PDB file of C-alpha atoms in Angstrom:
ATOM      1  CA  MET A   1      34.731   2.307  17.105  1.00 53.00           C
ATOM      2  CA  VAL A   2      34.610  -0.890  18.848  1.00 54.00           C
ATOM      3  CA  ASP A   3      38.229  -2.348  19.935  1.00 61.00           C
ATOM      4  CA  SER A   4      39.400  -5.189  17.847  1.00 63.00           C
ATOM      5  CA  LYS A   5      39.836  -7.366  20.882  1.00 66.00           C
ATOM      6  CA  GLN A   6      36.355  -6.702  21.984  1.00 72.00           C
ATOM      7  CA  GLN A   7      34.625  -7.272  18.705  1.00 81.00           C
ATOM      8  CA  TRP A   8      33.584 -10.854  19.583  1.00 80.00           C
ATOM      9  CA  LYS A   9      31.254  -9.263  22.124  1.00 82.00           C
ATOM     10  CA  ALA A  10      29.503  -6.983  19.567  1.00 83.00           C
ATOM     11  CA  TRP A  11      29.140 -10.164  17.160  1.00 85.00           C
ATOM     12  CA  LEU A  12      27.552 -12.040  20.097  1.00 87.00           C
ATOM     13  CA  TYR A  13      25.120  -9.345  21.087  1.00 88.00           C
ATOM     14  CA  LEU A  14      24.107  -9.174  17.595  1.00 89.00           C
ATOM     15  CA  SER A  15      24.044 -12.892  16.859  1.00 92.00           C
ATOM     16  CA  PRO A  16      20.304 -13.318  18.064  1.00 92.00           C
ATOM     17  CA  ALA A  17      19.259 -11.027  15.450  1.00 93.00           C
ATOM     18  CA  ILE A  18      21.404 -12.239  12.881  1.00 93.00           C
ATOM     19  CA  VAL A  19      20.273 -15.879  13.317  1.00 95.00           C
ATOM     20  CA  LEU A  20      16.614 -14.632  13.069  1.00 94.00           C
ATOM     21  CA  LEU A  21      17.522 -12.671  10.014  1.00 94.00           C
ATOM     22  CA  LEU A  22      19.126 -15.669   8.282  1.00 93.00           C
ATOM     23  CA  VAL A  23      16.370 -17.930   9.211  1.00 93.00           C
ATOM     24  CA  PHE A  24      13.330 -15.762   8.457  1.00 92.00           C
ATOM     25  CA  THR A  25      14.549 -13.455   5.833  1.00 91.00           C
ATOM     26  CA  VAL A  26      17.771 -14.748   3.926  1.00 93.00           C
ATOM     27  CA  TRP A  27      16.807 -18.401   3.663  1.00 93.00           C
ATOM     28  CA  PRO A  28      13.269 -17.817   2.308  1.00 91.00           C
ATOM     29  CA  ILE A  29      14.677 -15.359  -0.374  1.00 91.00           C
ATOM     30  CA  ILE A  30      16.975 -17.920  -1.178  1.00 93.00           C
ATOM     31  CA  ASN A  31      14.445 -20.846  -1.440  1.00 90.00           C
ATOM     32  CA  THR A  32      11.992 -18.575  -3.280  1.00 91.00           C
ATOM     33  CA  VAL A  33      14.712 -18.117  -6.021  1.00 91.00           C
ATOM     34  CA  ARG A  34      15.268 -21.954  -6.041  1.00 90.00           C
ATOM     35  CA  MET A  35      11.535 -22.752  -6.367  1.00 88.00           C
ATOM     36  CA  ALA A  36      11.294 -20.246  -9.024  1.00 89.00           C
ATOM     37  CA  LEU A  37      13.858 -21.901 -11.251  1.00 89.00           C
ATOM     38  CA  LEU A  38      12.395 -25.350 -10.698  1.00 85.00           C
ATOM     39  CA  GLU A  39      10.140 -25.862 -13.491  1.00 83.00           C
ATOM     40  CA  ASN A  40       6.595 -26.656 -12.553  1.00 78.00           C
ATOM     41  CA  TYR A  41       7.638 -27.071  -8.914  1.00 77.00           C
ATOM     42  CA  ASN A  42       4.886 -28.637  -6.716  1.00 73.00           C
ATOM     43  CA  GLY A  43       5.395 -29.071  -2.995  1.00 69.00           C
ATOM     44  CA  MET A  44       3.260 -32.187  -2.714  1.00 70.00           C
ATOM     45  CA  THR A  45       5.304 -33.829  -5.567  1.00 71.00           C
ATOM     46  CA  ALA A  46       8.648 -32.615  -4.303  1.00 69.00           C
ATOM     47  CA  VAL A  47       7.917 -34.521  -0.888  1.00 68.00           C
ATOM     48  CA  SER A  48       7.543 -37.890  -2.649  1.00 71.00           C
ATOM     49  CA  GLY A  49      11.046 -37.253  -4.400  1.00 70.00           C
ATOM     50  CA  ALA A  50      10.066 -35.979  -7.851  1.00 74.00           C
ATOM     51  CA  HIS A  51      12.635 -34.387 -10.184  1.00 78.00           C
ATOM     52  CA  PHE A  52      12.187 -30.878 -11.649  1.00 78.00           C
ATOM     53  CA  ASP A  53      14.229 -29.443 -14.334  1.00 81.00           C
ATOM     54  CA  VAL A  54      16.035 -25.864 -13.939  1.00 83.00           C
ATOM     55  CA  GLY A  55      14.722 -23.310 -16.302  1.00 84.00           C
ATOM     56  CA  PHE A  56      12.492 -20.414 -16.743  1.00 89.00           C
ATOM     57  CA  ALA A  57       9.363 -22.157 -17.253  1.00 87.00           C
ATOM     58  CA  ASN A  58       7.443 -21.042 -14.055  1.00 87.00           C
ATOM     59  CA  PHE A  59       8.371 -17.217 -15.292  1.00 90.00           C
ATOM     60  CA  ALA A  60       6.878 -17.937 -18.584  1.00 89.00           C
ATOM     61  CA  THR A  61       3.856 -19.733 -17.284  1.00 87.00           C
ATOM     62  CA  VAL A  62       3.078 -16.653 -14.911  1.00 89.00           C
ATOM     63  CA  ILE A  63       3.576 -14.294 -17.829  1.00 89.00           C
ATOM     64  CA  ASN A  64       1.458 -16.156 -20.294  1.00 88.00           C
ATOM     65  CA  TYR A  65      -1.243 -16.657 -17.898  1.00 86.00           C
ATOM     66  CA  PRO A  66      -4.497 -14.958 -19.097  1.00 81.00           C
ATOM     67  CA  GLN A  67      -5.455 -13.162 -15.922  1.00 84.00           C
ATOM     68  CA  PHE A  68      -1.997 -12.102 -15.078  1.00 86.00           C
ATOM     69  CA  LEU A  69      -1.930  -8.743 -17.258  1.00 86.00           C
ATOM     70  CA  ASN A  70      -5.333  -8.098 -15.643  1.00 88.00           C
ATOM     71  CA  CYS A  71      -3.576  -8.401 -12.218  1.00 90.00           C
ATOM     72  CA  LEU A  72      -0.710  -6.053 -12.932  1.00 91.00           C
ATOM     73  CA  LYS A  73      -3.273  -3.498 -14.711  1.00 91.00           C
ATOM     74  CA  THR A  74      -5.133  -3.301 -11.368  1.00 92.00           C
ATOM     75  CA  THR A  75      -2.142  -3.197  -9.275  1.00 92.00           C
ATOM     76  CA  ALA A  76      -0.684  -0.225 -11.565  1.00 92.00           C
ATOM     77  CA  ILE A  77      -4.067   1.618 -11.566  1.00 93.00           C
ATOM     78  CA  LEU A  78      -4.041   1.513  -7.764  1.00 92.00           C
ATOM     79  CA  CYS A  79      -0.581   2.549  -7.584  1.00 92.00           C
ATOM     80  CA  VAL A  80      -0.863   5.326  -9.875  1.00 92.00           C
ATOM     81  CA  ALA A  81      -4.055   6.464  -8.630  1.00 92.00           C
ATOM     82  CA  THR A  82      -3.573   6.316  -4.889  1.00 93.00           C
ATOM     83  CA  VAL A  83       0.103   7.313  -4.249  1.00 93.00           C
ATOM     84  CA  PRO A  84      -0.186  10.800  -5.640  1.00 93.00           C
ATOM     85  CA  LEU A  85      -3.581  11.562  -4.249  1.00 94.00           C
ATOM     86  CA  SER A  86      -2.796  10.405  -0.743  1.00 94.00           C
ATOM     87  CA  THR A  87       0.479  12.248  -0.624  1.00 93.00           C
ATOM     88  CA  PHE A  88      -0.978  15.574  -1.769  1.00 93.00           C
ATOM     89  CA  LEU A  89      -3.960  15.220   0.970  1.00 93.00           C
ATOM     90  CA  ALA A  90      -1.460  14.206   3.671  1.00 92.00           C
ATOM     91  CA  LEU A  91       0.464  17.306   2.826  1.00 92.00           C
ATOM     92  CA  VAL A  92      -2.241  19.536   2.872  1.00 91.00           C
ATOM     93  CA  ILE A  93      -3.714  17.851   6.106  1.00 90.00           C
ATOM     94  CA  ALA A  94      -0.152  18.013   7.799  1.00 90.00           C
ATOM     95  CA  VAL A  95       0.268  21.648   6.910  1.00 89.00           C
ATOM     96  CA  ALA A  96      -3.003  22.486   8.314  1.00 87.00           C
ATOM     97  CA  LEU A  97      -2.217  20.463  11.550  1.00 86.00           C
ATOM     98  CA  ASN A  98       1.082  22.167  11.729  1.00 85.00           C
ATOM     99  CA  SER A  99      -0.669  25.546  11.873  1.00 83.00           C
ATOM    100  CA  ILE A 100      -3.093  24.628  14.697  1.00 81.00           C
ATOM    101  CA  ARG A 101      -2.094  24.965  18.044  1.00 75.00           C
ATOM    102  CA  PRO A 102      -5.259  24.135  20.009  1.00 77.00           C
ATOM    103  CA  LEU A 103      -6.309  20.237  20.323  1.00 76.00           C
ATOM    104  CA  GLN A 104      -3.410  19.607  17.801  1.00 75.00           C
ATOM    105  CA  ARG A 105      -2.600  16.336  19.705  1.00 79.00           C
ATOM    106  CA  THR A 106      -5.976  15.312  19.904  1.00 82.00           C
ATOM    107  CA  LEU A 107      -6.216  15.866  15.942  1.00 80.00           C
ATOM    108  CA  GLN A 108      -3.148  13.765  15.663  1.00 78.00           C
ATOM    109  CA  THR A 109      -4.167  11.336  17.169  1.00 80.00           C
ATOM    110  CA  ILE A 110      -7.704  10.797  15.729  1.00 81.00           C
ATOM    111  CA  PHE A 111      -6.031  11.007  12.030  1.00 79.00           C
ATOM    112  CA  PHE A 112      -3.613   8.199  13.249  1.00 80.00           C
ATOM    113  CA  LEU A 113      -6.377   5.998  14.506  1.00 79.00           C
ATOM    114  CA  PRO A 114      -6.998   3.972  11.137  1.00 78.00           C
ATOM    115  CA  TYR A 115      -3.196   3.382  10.849  1.00 78.00           C
ATOM    116  CA  VAL A 116      -3.591   0.923  14.046  1.00 78.00           C
ATOM    117  CA  THR A 117      -6.682  -0.536  12.954  1.00 79.00           C
ATOM    118  CA  ASN A 118      -7.068  -3.762  10.918  1.00 79.00           C
ATOM    119  CA  SER A 119      -7.187  -3.399   7.553  1.00 79.00           C
ATOM    120  CA  ILE A 120      -9.654  -6.038   7.005  1.00 80.00           C
ATOM    121  CA  ALA A 121     -12.138  -4.727   9.544  1.00 83.00           C
ATOM    122  CA  ILE A 122     -11.948  -1.289   7.790  1.00 84.00           C
ATOM    123  CA  GLY A 123     -12.350  -2.865   4.537  1.00 83.00           C
ATOM    124  CA  MET A 124     -15.645  -4.533   5.928  1.00 84.00           C
ATOM    125  CA  VAL A 125     -17.070  -1.198   7.138  1.00 85.00           C
ATOM    126  CA  PHE A 126     -16.289   0.237   3.836  1.00 85.00           C
ATOM    127  CA  ALA A 127     -18.153  -2.553   2.031  1.00 85.00           C
ATOM    128  CA  ALA A 128     -21.152  -1.864   4.328  1.00 84.00           C
ATOM    129  CA  MET A 129     -21.288   1.862   3.367  1.00 87.00           C
ATOM    130  CA  PHE A 130     -21.075   1.273  -0.455  1.00 88.00           C
ATOM    131  CA  ASN A 131     -23.137  -1.938  -0.154  1.00 84.00           C
ATOM    132  CA  ILE A 132     -26.833  -2.119  -1.586  1.00 78.00           C
ATOM    133  CA  VAL A 133     -28.773  -4.353   0.954  1.00 70.00           C
ATOM    134  CA  GLY A 134     -32.008  -6.149   0.788  1.00 58.00           C
ATOM    135  CA  ASN A 135     -33.936  -7.251   3.870  1.00 53.00           C
ATOM    136  CA  LEU A 136     -36.968  -8.948   4.501  1.00 44.00           C
ATOM    137  CA  PHE A 137     -39.363  -7.185   6.931  1.00 49.00           C
ATOM    138  CA  GLY A 138     -43.018  -8.202   8.296  1.00 47.00           C
ATOM    139  CA  THR A 139     -44.997 -11.252   8.610  1.00 50.00           C
ATOM    140  CA  GLU A 140     -45.040 -11.389   4.725  1.00 54.00           C
ATOM    141  CA  ASN A 141     -41.481 -11.174   4.350  1.00 53.00           C
ATOM    142  CA  GLU A 142     -41.634  -8.057   2.319  1.00 55.00           C
ATOM    143  CA  LEU A 143     -38.319  -7.443   0.569  1.00 51.00           C
ATOM    144  CA  ILE A 144     -36.933  -3.934   1.279  1.00 57.00           C
ATOM    145  CA  VAL A 145     -34.261  -2.756  -0.667  1.00 60.00           C
ATOM    146  CA  THR A 146     -31.643  -0.159   1.201  1.00 72.00           C
ATOM    147  CA  ALA A 147     -29.495   1.864  -1.072  1.00 73.00           C
ATOM    148  CA  GLY A 148     -26.530   2.107   1.576  1.00 78.00           C
ATOM    149  CA  ILE A 149     -24.924   4.956   3.393  1.00 85.00           C
ATOM    150  CA  VAL A 150     -23.029   6.564   0.641  1.00 87.00           C
ATOM    151  CA  ASN A 151     -25.928   6.255  -2.280  1.00 87.00           C
ATOM    152  CA  ASN A 152     -28.358   7.725   0.552  1.00 85.00           C
ATOM    153  CA  VAL A 153     -25.879  10.766   0.727  1.00 87.00           C
ATOM    154  CA  ILE A 154     -25.768  10.985  -3.029  1.00 88.00           C
ATOM    155  CA  GLN A 155     -29.597  11.011  -3.435  1.00 85.00           C
ATOM    156  CA  LEU A 156     -29.627  13.685  -0.590  1.00 86.00           C
ATOM    157  CA  PHE A 157     -28.061  15.916  -3.044  1.00 88.00           C
ATOM    158  CA  GLY A 158     -30.167  14.794  -5.715  1.00 87.00           C
ATOM    159  CA  GLY A 159     -27.864  12.207  -7.335  1.00 85.00           C
ATOM    160  CA  GLU A 160     -28.823   8.815  -8.457  1.00 86.00           C
ATOM    161  CA  PRO A 161     -27.848   5.627  -6.569  1.00 85.00           C
ATOM    162  CA  VAL A 162     -24.594   3.773  -8.046  1.00 87.00           C
ATOM    163  CA  ASN A 163     -24.121   0.027  -7.855  1.00 88.00           C
ATOM    164  CA  TRP A 164     -20.517   0.185  -6.413  1.00 89.00           C
ATOM    165  CA  ILE A 165     -19.647  -3.195  -5.211  1.00 87.00           C
ATOM    166  CA  ASN A 166     -22.676  -5.514  -5.685  1.00 85.00           C
ATOM    167  CA  ALA A 167     -23.271  -8.030  -8.715  1.00 83.00           C
ATOM    168  CA  GLY A 168     -23.430  -6.258 -11.775  1.00 83.00           C
ATOM    169  CA  SER A 169     -21.318  -3.202 -10.684  1.00 86.00           C
ATOM    170  CA  THR A 170     -18.941  -1.838 -13.335  1.00 89.00           C
ATOM    171  CA  TYR A 171     -14.864  -2.481 -12.927  1.00 90.00           C
ATOM    172  CA  TRP A 172     -14.473   1.473 -12.565  1.00 91.00           C
ATOM    173  CA  ALA A 173     -17.123   1.579  -9.804  1.00 90.00           C
ATOM    174  CA  ASN A 174     -15.286  -1.349  -7.928  1.00 91.00           C
ATOM    175  CA  MET A 175     -12.058   0.738  -8.522  1.00 93.00           C
ATOM    176  CA  THR A 176     -13.308   4.011  -7.108  1.00 92.00           C
ATOM    177  CA  VAL A 177     -14.266   2.468  -3.847  1.00 92.00           C
ATOM    178  CA  LEU A 178     -10.965   0.745  -3.600  1.00 92.00           C
ATOM    179  CA  ILE A 179      -9.034   3.909  -4.398  1.00 93.00           C
ATOM    180  CA  ILE A 180     -11.296   5.775  -1.792  1.00 92.00           C
ATOM    181  CA  TYR A 181     -10.414   3.133   0.725  1.00 91.00           C
ATOM    182  CA  ILE A 182      -6.689   2.889   0.215  1.00 92.00           C
ATOM    183  CA  VAL A 183      -6.115   6.701   0.137  1.00 92.00           C
ATOM    184  CA  TRP A 184      -8.174   7.155   3.402  1.00 90.00           C
ATOM    185  CA  ASN A 185      -6.024   4.136   4.838  1.00 88.00           C
ATOM    186  CA  ALA A 186      -2.765   5.620   3.783  1.00 89.00           C
ATOM    187  CA  LEU A 187      -3.240   8.953   4.887  1.00 90.00           C
ATOM    188  CA  PRO A 188      -2.312   8.302   8.934  1.00 89.00           C
ATOM    189  CA  PHE A 189       1.354   7.257   8.348  1.00 90.00           C
ATOM    190  CA  LYS A 190       2.003   9.944   5.434  1.00 92.00           C
ATOM    191  CA  ILE A 191       0.461  12.652   7.637  1.00 90.00           C
ATOM    192  CA  LEU A 192       2.673  11.532  10.816  1.00 88.00           C
ATOM    193  CA  ILE A 193       5.728  11.522   8.567  1.00 91.00           C
ATOM    194  CA  LEU A 194       5.085  14.888   6.905  1.00 91.00           C
ATOM    195  CA  LEU A 195       4.144  16.658  10.307  1.00 89.00           C
ATOM    196  CA  GLY A 196       7.223  15.614  11.816  1.00 86.00           C
ATOM    197  CA  GLY A 197       9.265  17.056   8.916  1.00 88.00           C
ATOM    198  CA  LEU A 198       7.266  20.169   9.187  1.00 87.00           C
ATOM    199  CA  GLN A 199       8.084  20.408  12.887  1.00 85.00           C
ATOM    200  CA  SER A 200      11.658  20.226  11.990  1.00 86.00           C
ATOM    201  CA  ILE A 201      12.003  22.925   9.708  1.00 84.00           C
ATOM    202  CA  ASN A 202      13.764  26.005  11.068  1.00 84.00           C
ATOM    203  CA  LYS A 203      11.194  28.936  11.828  1.00 85.00           C
ATOM    204  CA  GLN A 204      13.596  31.467  10.790  1.00 86.00           C
ATOM    205  CA  TYR A 205      13.002  30.699   7.043  1.00 83.00           C
ATOM    206  CA  TYR A 206       9.349  31.741   7.653  1.00 84.00           C
ATOM    207  CA  ASP A 207      10.051  34.779   9.556  1.00 84.00           C
ATOM    208  CA  ALA A 208      12.172  35.995   6.923  1.00 86.00           C
ATOM    209  CA  ALA A 209       9.414  35.374   4.293  1.00 84.00           C
ATOM    210  CA  LYS A 210       6.872  37.359   6.315  1.00 84.00           C
ATOM    211  CA  VAL A 211       9.461  40.206   6.833  1.00 85.00           C
ATOM    212  CA  ASP A 212       9.670  40.420   2.972  1.00 81.00           C
ATOM    213  CA  GLY A 213       6.061  40.115   2.755  1.00 82.00           C
ATOM    214  CA  THR A 214       6.059  36.910   0.823  1.00 81.00           C
ATOM    215  CA  SER A 215       2.515  35.287   0.144  1.00 84.00           C
ATOM    216  CA  ARG A 216       1.329  32.031   1.848  1.00 83.00           C
ATOM    217  CA  ARG A 217       1.158  30.306  -1.636  1.00 85.00           C
ATOM    218  CA  ARG A 218       4.866  31.183  -2.388  1.00 87.00           C
ATOM    219  CA  ILE A 219       5.982  30.257   1.113  1.00 84.00           C
ATOM    220  CA  PHE A 220       4.267  26.837   0.576  1.00 85.00           C
ATOM    221  CA  ALA A 221       5.749  26.137  -2.690  1.00 85.00           C
ATOM    222  CA  LYS A 222       9.150  27.800  -2.277  1.00 85.00           C
ATOM    223  CA  ILE A 223      10.012  27.034   1.294  1.00 84.00           C
ATOM    224  CA  THR A 224       7.560  24.203   2.666  1.00 85.00           C
ATOM    225  CA  VAL A 225       7.800  21.772  -0.191  1.00 85.00           C
ATOM    226  CA  PRO A 226      11.545  22.026  -1.010  1.00 86.00           C
ATOM    227  CA  LEU A 227      12.573  21.724   2.679  1.00 86.00           C
ATOM    228  CA  LEU A 228      10.041  18.832   2.983  1.00 88.00           C
ATOM    229  CA  SER A 229      11.059  17.140   0.064  1.00 86.00           C
ATOM    230  CA  PRO A 230      13.107  14.298   1.735  1.00 87.00           C
ATOM    231  CA  MET A 231       9.951  13.253   3.766  1.00 90.00           C
ATOM    232  CA  LEU A 232       7.916  13.551   0.504  1.00 90.00           C
ATOM    233  CA  ALA A 233      10.315  11.272  -1.354  1.00 90.00           C
ATOM    234  CA  TYR A 234      10.098   8.785   1.456  1.00 91.00           C
ATOM    235  CA  VAL A 235       6.266   8.576   1.370  1.00 92.00           C
ATOM    236  CA  ILE A 236       6.118   8.475  -2.222  1.00 92.00           C
ATOM    237  CA  ILE A 237       8.496   5.486  -2.653  1.00 91.00           C
ATOM    238  CA  THR A 238       7.274   3.501   0.287  1.00 91.00           C
ATOM    239  CA  GLY A 239       3.850   4.499  -1.052  1.00 92.00           C
ATOM    240  CA  PHE A 240       4.513   2.939  -4.475  1.00 92.00           C
ATOM    241  CA  ILE A 241       6.096  -0.391  -2.496  1.00 91.00           C
ATOM    242  CA  GLY A 242       3.000  -0.584  -0.534  1.00 90.00           C
ATOM    243  CA  GLY A 243       0.717  -0.256  -3.459  1.00 90.00           C
ATOM    244  CA  PHE A 244       2.259  -2.926  -5.402  1.00 92.00           C
ATOM    245  CA  LYS A 245       1.645  -5.202  -2.219  1.00 90.00           C
ATOM    246  CA  GLU A 246      -2.004  -4.339  -2.224  1.00 89.00           C
ATOM    247  CA  TYR A 247      -4.314  -7.029  -1.476  1.00 89.00           C
ATOM    248  CA  SER A 248      -5.985  -6.854   2.177  1.00 87.00           C
ATOM    249  CA  SER A 249      -8.000  -4.088   1.073  1.00 87.00           C
ATOM    250  CA  ILE A 250      -9.436  -5.752  -1.562  1.00 89.00           C
ATOM    251  CA  VAL A 251     -10.226  -8.760   0.459  1.00 88.00           C
ATOM    252  CA  GLY A 252     -11.788  -6.858   3.205  1.00 87.00           C
ATOM    253  CA  ILE A 253     -14.170  -5.149   0.930  1.00 88.00           C
ATOM    254  CA  PHE A 254     -14.925  -8.052  -1.763  1.00 87.00           C
ATOM    255  CA  GLY A 255     -13.978 -11.151   0.221  1.00 84.00           C
ATOM    256  CA  ASP A 256     -11.785 -13.853  -1.094  1.00 83.00           C
ATOM    257  CA  ASN A 257     -13.629 -13.860  -4.588  1.00 84.00           C
ATOM    258  CA  MET A 258     -11.286 -10.633  -5.251  1.00 86.00           C
ATOM    259  CA  GLY A 259     -14.561  -9.135  -7.209  1.00 86.00           C
ATOM    260  CA  PRO A 260     -18.203  -8.845  -7.057  1.00 87.00           C
ATOM    261  CA  ALA A 261     -20.501 -11.605  -6.998  1.00 80.00           C
ATOM    262  CA  GLY A 262     -20.662 -13.252 -10.287  1.00 79.00           C
ATOM    263  CA  ASP A 263     -17.112 -11.755 -11.305  1.00 82.00           C
ATOM    264  CA  ALA A 264     -14.560 -13.325  -9.440  1.00 81.00           C
ATOM    265  CA  GLY A 265     -11.211 -12.287  -9.787  1.00 84.00           C
ATOM    266  CA  ARG A 266     -11.917  -8.979 -11.464  1.00 88.00           C
ATOM    267  CA  LEU A 267     -10.178  -7.166  -8.920  1.00 90.00           C
ATOM    268  CA  ASN A 268      -7.206  -9.502  -8.385  1.00 91.00           C
ATOM    269  CA  THR A 269      -3.529  -8.309  -7.863  1.00 92.00           C
ATOM    270  CA  ILE A 270      -0.073  -9.614  -8.262  1.00 92.00           C
ATOM    271  CA  VAL A 271      -0.052 -10.588  -4.708  1.00 92.00           C
ATOM    272  CA  GLY A 272      -3.522 -11.851  -4.752  1.00 91.00           C
ATOM    273  CA  PHE A 273      -2.406 -14.066  -7.577  1.00 90.00           C
ATOM    274  CA  ILE A 274       0.651 -15.193  -5.566  1.00 91.00           C
ATOM    275  CA  TYR A 275      -1.781 -16.390  -2.926  1.00 89.00           C
ATOM    276  CA  LYS A 276      -4.078 -18.119  -5.450  1.00 88.00           C
ATOM    277  CA  ALA A 277      -0.986 -20.136  -6.565  1.00 85.00           C
ATOM    278  CA  LEU A 278       0.115 -21.242  -3.116  1.00 84.00           C
ATOM    279  CA  GLU A 279      -3.489 -22.465  -2.175  1.00 84.00           C
ATOM    280  CA  THR A 280      -2.966 -24.643  -5.098  1.00 81.00           C
ATOM    281  CA  ASN A 281       0.519 -25.706  -3.719  1.00 81.00           C
ATOM    282  CA  LYS A 282       2.022 -24.538  -7.103  1.00 83.00           C
ATOM    283  CA  LEU A 283       4.827 -23.040  -5.197  1.00 86.00           C
ATOM    284  CA  GLY A 284       7.236 -22.610  -8.431  1.00 87.00           C
ATOM    285  CA  ARG A 285       4.559 -20.260 -10.165  1.00 87.00           C
ATOM    286  CA  ALA A 286       4.042 -18.644  -6.867  1.00 89.00           C
ATOM    287  CA  SER A 287       7.787 -17.921  -6.545  1.00 91.00           C
ATOM    288  CA  ALA A 288       8.160 -16.831 -10.032  1.00 91.00           C
ATOM    289  CA  ALA A 289       5.218 -14.161  -9.618  1.00 92.00           C
ATOM    290  CA  ALA A 290       7.002 -12.974  -6.498  1.00 92.00           C
ATOM    291  CA  LEU A 291      10.170 -12.512  -7.932  1.00 93.00           C
ATOM    292  CA  ILE A 292       8.528 -10.547 -10.848  1.00 93.00           C
ATOM    293  CA  LEU A 293       6.781  -8.502  -8.491  1.00 92.00           C
ATOM    294  CA  PHE A 294      10.121  -7.909  -6.649  1.00 92.00           C
ATOM    295  CA  GLY A 295      11.588  -6.860 -10.206  1.00 93.00           C
ATOM    296  CA  ILE A 296       8.904  -4.411 -10.722  1.00 92.00           C
ATOM    297  CA  ILE A 297       8.960  -2.775  -7.450  1.00 92.00           C
ATOM    298  CA  PHE A 298      13.047  -2.659  -7.586  1.00 93.00           C
ATOM    299  CA  VAL A 299      12.813  -0.706 -10.947  1.00 93.00           C
ATOM    300  CA  VAL A 300       9.874   1.651  -9.769  1.00 91.00           C
ATOM    301  CA  THR A 301      11.909   2.221  -6.759  1.00 90.00           C
ATOM    302  CA  MET A 302      15.046   2.919  -8.806  1.00 91.00           C
ATOM    303  CA  ILE A 303      13.281   5.530 -10.830  1.00 89.00           C
ATOM    304  CA  ASN A 304      11.792   7.360  -7.856  1.00 86.00           C
ATOM    305  CA  MET A 305      15.351   7.349  -6.218  1.00 85.00           C
ATOM    306  CA  GLN A 306      16.851   8.870  -9.546  1.00 86.00           C
ATOM    307  CA  VAL A 307      13.928  11.345  -9.641  1.00 82.00           C
ATOM    308  CA  SER A 308      14.507  12.277  -6.173  1.00 79.00           C
ATOM    309  CA  LYS A 309      18.257  13.095  -6.429  1.00 77.00           C
ATOM    310  CA  LYS A 310      17.395  15.883  -8.748  1.00 72.00           C
ATOM    311  CA  ARG A 311      14.322  17.125  -6.771  1.00 69.00           C
ATOM    312  CA  VAL A 312      15.067  16.189  -3.175  1.00 70.00           C
ATOM    313  CA  HIS A 313      16.797  19.336  -1.065  1.00 64.00           C
ATOM    314  CA  TYR A 314      18.870  18.269   1.926  1.00 57.00           C
TER     315      TYR A 314
END
């Protein structure tokens, strides 16, 4: 405990961080609520001194917007599909890494590299892998179409090439590419967290199980998973929070159109909806959408925490 006579020093040391939090976190939140409650708030007209009524018109506009439900559907599908899959794969990989002694640190570094790589750059690489490219060659400008790296692999095993992201591709083909990318991009952080949790488990539990002749599957289900449940709960909750804020992966693969050529906005998410509203200076609509997104994330997080209380073993 800090002596009451010396508390002013603690506040003095904390003051730079407090000021930064007030300016860049607290005030933006308050301002977002303010703009969301000002009906049809527009930044340009606000500068000229326009008056805005207080109400919930911005929320009604967002909810009744034709593309909002599509944005919500895409966001929900990405969350439901990617979070459980990436968590399961991260758990399997973490357990495998924890049991490997040679080159363990090297493999950890390799698995962690995508986490420190720009997501837009990774998205562009994935777009190149799934893209069907047509190039002009020769003096007669002969058009040669390349099916792409992924389709070449599919054809190698006797399959038919798929139009993943080009014009005319289906919604679920696009979603498949996004799910693969998001899962791959989410693995490094989850592997790091789960591997750290595995290495903190007391080895006596495993030694006692081996003495009793317990199978590896039962050790995994009855010892590893329960003792790792706090870390699993953490990566699941943060995974859902990150999933509902998904945006950069879609831009990296499909560009600002948020969809394949000829079908712009097909894969738009709630965050993408907010950015589009900001581009047109409709700050009230963007603020209302941001608060709706906050409410969704808050509800999902509370549900996860309630489930965690029954399933997590400390």
